[in-house]
Amino acid sequence: MIIASAIFVVALLGIVALFAVKFWEVSREEVIAPKLRGRADDRALKIKERLLNSRHEISKLPPFLMYLGRMTLHESALMLAALGRILEREAHRLADLASHKHKFERKETKSEFLKQVSDHKNGSLDSRG
């Protein structure tokens, strides 16, 4: 707030000074530093032209920023998905390593009762299907 107030006061004093100089020039019918004023006017016109040209360029900025944001978000999502796949693979590897049934493979049962139950179950499914 203090900075804004200071800028306002400086701008106000500058405007008052310009009016005072103009009043002094009109009352004396004399121009102060005509060459300097001409160069300053030329420079002001060039700055105005650049500002007008930059409006067109600045109008292109919001769509570009939207595109850039979209691409950044897309790439971030792809990287997070890849990281998720890596973490999943490593979690399975760790669980397999920590398991007492390392590289578990199902074997044929030795129990006759379990074989009969399995055969009966498979046979009853086949007769229904």
PDB file of C-alpha atoms in Angstrom:
ATOM      1  CA  MET A   1       0.000   0.000   0.000  1.00  0.00           C
ATOM      2  CA  ILE A   2       2.871   2.347   0.835  1.00  0.00           C
ATOM      3  CA  ILE A   3       4.557   1.617  -2.490  1.00  0.00           C
ATOM      4  CA  ALA A   4       1.351   2.302  -4.413  1.00  0.00           C
ATOM      5  CA  SER A   5       0.865   5.548  -2.522  1.00  0.00           C
ATOM      6  CA  ALA A   6       4.450   6.610  -3.256  1.00  0.00           C
ATOM      7  CA  ILE A   7       4.017   5.851  -6.972  1.00  0.00           C
ATOM      8  CA  PHE A   8       0.769   7.836  -7.014  1.00  0.00           C
ATOM      9  CA  VAL A   9       2.400  10.843  -5.320  1.00  0.00           C
ATOM     10  CA  VAL A  10       5.381  10.776  -7.718  1.00  0.00           C
ATOM     11  CA  ALA A  11       3.053  10.543 -10.740  1.00  0.00           C
ATOM     12  CA  LEU A  12       0.898  13.390  -9.407  1.00  0.00           C
ATOM     13  CA  LEU A  13       3.959  15.590  -8.843  1.00  0.00           C
ATOM     14  CA  GLY A  14       5.169  14.760 -12.375  1.00  0.00           C
ATOM     15  CA  ILE A  15       1.833  15.836 -13.871  1.00  0.00           C
ATOM     16  CA  VAL A  16       1.846  19.058 -11.826  1.00  0.00           C
ATOM     17  CA  ALA A  17       5.424  19.744 -12.978  1.00  0.00           C
ATOM     18  CA  LEU A  18       4.422  19.231 -16.640  1.00  0.00           C
ATOM     19  CA  PHE A  19       1.538  21.686 -16.279  1.00  0.00           C
ATOM     20  CA  ALA A  20       3.841  24.194 -14.555  1.00  0.00           C
ATOM     21  CA  VAL A  21       6.410  23.954 -17.361  1.00  0.00           C
ATOM     22  CA  LYS A  22       3.688  24.323 -19.998  1.00  0.00           C
ATOM     23  CA  PHE A  23       2.252  27.358 -18.173  1.00  0.00           C
ATOM     24  CA  TRP A  24       5.720  28.927 -17.964  1.00  0.00           C
ATOM     25  CA  GLU A  25       6.332  28.269 -21.704  1.00  0.00           C
ATOM     26  CA  VAL A  26       2.982  29.808 -22.735  1.00  0.00           C
ATOM     27  CA  SER A  27       3.470  32.866 -20.556  1.00  0.00           C
ATOM     28  CA  ARG A  28       6.992  33.503 -21.955  1.00  0.00           C
ATOM     29  CA  GLU A  29       6.146  32.317 -25.465  1.00  0.00           C
ATOM     30  CA  GLU A  30       9.254  30.214 -25.550  1.00  0.00           C
ATOM     31  CA  VAL A  31       9.857  26.425 -25.808  1.00  0.00           C
ATOM     32  CA  ILE A  32      12.335  24.825 -23.429  1.00  0.00           C
ATOM     33  CA  ALA A  33      14.788  22.412 -25.164  1.00  0.00           C
ATOM     34  CA  PRO A  34      13.013  22.033 -28.531  1.00  0.00           C
ATOM     35  CA  LYS A  35      15.489  19.421 -29.864  1.00  0.00           C
ATOM     36  CA  LEU A  36      15.183  17.305 -26.731  1.00  0.00           C
ATOM     37  CA  ARG A  37      11.393  17.594 -26.851  1.00  0.00           C
ATOM     38  CA  GLY A  38      11.340  16.474 -30.509  1.00  0.00           C
ATOM     39  CA  ARG A  39      13.431  13.401 -29.729  1.00  0.00           C
ATOM     40  CA  ALA A  40      11.272  12.619 -26.708  1.00  0.00           C
ATOM     41  CA  ASP A  41       8.138  12.874 -28.858  1.00  0.00           C
ATOM     42  CA  ASP A  42       9.635  10.519 -31.460  1.00  0.00           C
ATOM     43  CA  ARG A  43      10.588   8.079 -28.746  1.00  0.00           C
ATOM     44  CA  ALA A  44       7.125   8.245 -27.203  1.00  0.00           C
ATOM     45  CA  LEU A  45       5.543   7.477 -30.581  1.00  0.00           C
ATOM     46  CA  LYS A  46       7.850   4.468 -31.059  1.00  0.00           C
ATOM     47  CA  ILE A  47       6.992   3.172 -27.594  1.00  0.00           C
ATOM     48  CA  LYS A  48       3.286   3.603 -28.351  1.00  0.00           C
ATOM     49  CA  GLU A  49       3.703   1.661 -31.609  1.00  0.00           C
ATOM     50  CA  ARG A  50       5.527  -1.151 -29.819  1.00  0.00           C
ATOM     51  CA  LEU A  51       2.799  -1.315 -27.184  1.00  0.00           C
ATOM     52  CA  LEU A  52       0.124  -1.575 -29.858  1.00  0.00           C
ATOM     53  CA  ASN A  53       2.067  -4.324 -31.643  1.00  0.00           C
ATOM     54  CA  SER A  54       2.632  -6.202 -28.398  1.00  0.00           C
ATOM     55  CA  ARG A  55      -1.142  -6.308 -27.790  1.00  0.00           C
ATOM     56  CA  HIS A  56      -1.468  -8.721 -30.701  1.00  0.00           C
ATOM     57  CA  GLU A  57       1.358 -10.896 -29.400  1.00  0.00           C
ATOM     58  CA  ILE A  58       0.009 -10.854 -25.858  1.00  0.00           C
ATOM     59  CA  SER A  59      -3.418 -11.953 -27.114  1.00  0.00           C
ATOM     60  CA  LYS A  60      -1.752 -15.195 -28.271  1.00  0.00           C
ATOM     61  CA  LEU A  61      -0.420 -15.890 -24.777  1.00  0.00           C
ATOM     62  CA  PRO A  62      -3.526 -17.337 -23.002  1.00  0.00           C
ATOM     63  CA  PRO A  63      -4.164 -20.098 -25.592  1.00  0.00           C
ATOM     64  CA  PHE A  64      -0.462 -20.965 -25.572  1.00  0.00           C
ATOM     65  CA  LEU A  65      -0.429 -21.150 -21.772  1.00  0.00           C
ATOM     66  CA  MET A  66      -3.511 -23.396 -21.842  1.00  0.00           C
ATOM     67  CA  TYR A  67      -1.797 -25.695 -24.349  1.00  0.00           C
ATOM     68  CA  LEU A  68       1.394 -25.703 -22.297  1.00  0.00           C
ATOM     69  CA  GLY A  69      -0.532 -26.504 -19.118  1.00  0.00           C
ATOM     70  CA  ARG A  70      -2.466 -29.287 -20.830  1.00  0.00           C
ATOM     71  CA  MET A  71       0.704 -30.857 -22.206  1.00  0.00           C
ATOM     72  CA  THR A  72       2.434 -30.582 -18.829  1.00  0.00           C
ATOM     73  CA  LEU A  73      -0.514 -32.225 -17.086  1.00  0.00           C
ATOM     74  CA  HIS A  74      -0.642 -34.971 -19.732  1.00  0.00           C
ATOM     75  CA  GLU A  75       3.067 -35.737 -19.451  1.00  0.00           C
ATOM     76  CA  SER A  76       2.846 -35.700 -15.641  1.00  0.00           C
ATOM     77  CA  ALA A  77      -0.033 -38.189 -15.743  1.00  0.00           C
ATOM     78  CA  LEU A  78       1.932 -40.481 -18.059  1.00  0.00           C
ATOM     79  CA  MET A  79       4.988 -40.327 -15.796  1.00  0.00           C
ATOM     80  CA  LEU A  80       2.868 -41.069 -12.719  1.00  0.00           C
ATOM     81  CA  ALA A  81       1.286 -44.042 -14.497  1.00  0.00           C
ATOM     82  CA  ALA A  82       4.737 -45.376 -15.415  1.00  0.00           C
ATOM     83  CA  LEU A  83       5.872 -44.885 -11.831  1.00  0.00           C
ATOM     84  CA  GLY A  84       2.763 -46.737 -10.631  1.00  0.00           C
ATOM     85  CA  ARG A  85       3.548 -49.674 -12.935  1.00  0.00           C
ATOM     86  CA  ILE A  86       7.136 -49.796 -11.674  1.00  0.00           C
ATOM     87  CA  LEU A  87       5.999 -49.671  -8.047  1.00  0.00           C
ATOM     88  CA  GLU A  88       3.430 -52.413  -8.682  1.00  0.00           C
ATOM     89  CA  ARG A  89       6.040 -54.650 -10.300  1.00  0.00           C
ATOM     90  CA  GLU A  90       8.480 -54.060  -7.453  1.00  0.00           C
ATOM     91  CA  ALA A  91       5.783 -54.675  -4.828  1.00  0.00           C
ATOM     92  CA  HIS A  92       4.991 -58.051  -6.423  1.00  0.00           C
ATOM     93  CA  ARG A  93       8.678 -58.869  -6.549  1.00  0.00           C
ATOM     94  CA  LEU A  94       9.083 -57.943  -2.875  1.00  0.00           C
ATOM     95  CA  ALA A  95       6.014 -59.950  -1.865  1.00  0.00           C
ATOM     96  CA  ASP A  96       7.328 -62.947  -3.815  1.00  0.00           C
ATOM     97  CA  LEU A  97      10.722 -62.592  -2.165  1.00  0.00           C
ATOM     98  CA  ALA A  98       9.238 -62.245   1.331  1.00  0.00           C
ATOM     99  CA  SER A  99       6.828 -65.159   0.904  1.00  0.00           C
ATOM    100  CA  HIS A 100       7.786 -68.522   2.351  1.00  0.00           C
ATOM    101  CA  LYS A 101       6.235 -70.029  -0.783  1.00  0.00           C
ATOM    102  CA  HIS A 102       8.791 -68.510  -3.113  1.00  0.00           C
ATOM    103  CA  LYS A 103       7.860 -69.236  -6.741  1.00  0.00           C
ATOM    104  CA  PHE A 104       4.717 -71.094  -5.660  1.00  0.00           C
ATOM    105  CA  GLU A 105       3.454 -73.668  -8.130  1.00  0.00           C
ATOM    106  CA  ARG A 106       0.361 -75.793  -7.595  1.00  0.00           C
ATOM    107  CA  LYS A 107       1.174 -79.535  -7.425  1.00  0.00           C
ATOM    108  CA  GLU A 108      -1.043 -82.542  -7.769  1.00  0.00           C
ATOM    109  CA  THR A 109      -2.511 -83.557  -4.412  1.00  0.00           C
ATOM    110  CA  LYS A 110      -1.512 -86.883  -2.815  1.00  0.00           C
ATOM    111  CA  SER A 111      -4.775 -87.266  -0.921  1.00  0.00           C
ATOM    112  CA  GLU A 112      -7.234 -89.691  -2.559  1.00  0.00           C
ATOM    113  CA  PHE A 113     -10.179 -87.966  -0.888  1.00  0.00           C
ATOM    114  CA  LEU A 114      -9.230 -84.557  -2.305  1.00  0.00           C
ATOM    115  CA  LYS A 115      -8.742 -86.143  -5.737  1.00  0.00           C
ATOM    116  CA  GLN A 116     -12.235 -87.635  -5.586  1.00  0.00           C
ATOM    117  CA  VAL A 117     -13.773 -84.334  -4.463  1.00  0.00           C
ATOM    118  CA  SER A 118     -11.971 -82.489  -7.248  1.00  0.00           C
ATOM    119  CA  ASP A 119     -13.042 -85.040  -9.848  1.00  0.00           C
ATOM    120  CA  HIS A 120     -16.626 -84.952  -8.613  1.00  0.00           C
ATOM    121  CA  LYS A 121     -16.634 -81.148  -8.704  1.00  0.00           C
ATOM    122  CA  ASN A 122     -15.196 -81.027 -12.222  1.00  0.00           C
ATOM    123  CA  GLY A 123     -17.534 -83.745 -13.389  1.00  0.00           C
ATOM    124  CA  SER A 124     -20.599 -82.049 -11.964  1.00  0.00           C
ATOM    125  CA  LEU A 125     -19.615 -78.766 -13.653  1.00  0.00           C
ATOM    126  CA  ASP A 126     -19.179 -80.514 -16.985  1.00  0.00           C
ATOM    127  CA  SER A 127     -22.583 -82.215 -16.781  1.00  0.00           C
ATOM    128  CA  ARG A 128     -24.332 -78.899 -16.058  1.00  0.00           C
ATOM    129  CA  GLY A 129     -22.581 -76.848 -18.725  1.00  0.00           C
TER     130      GLY A 129
END
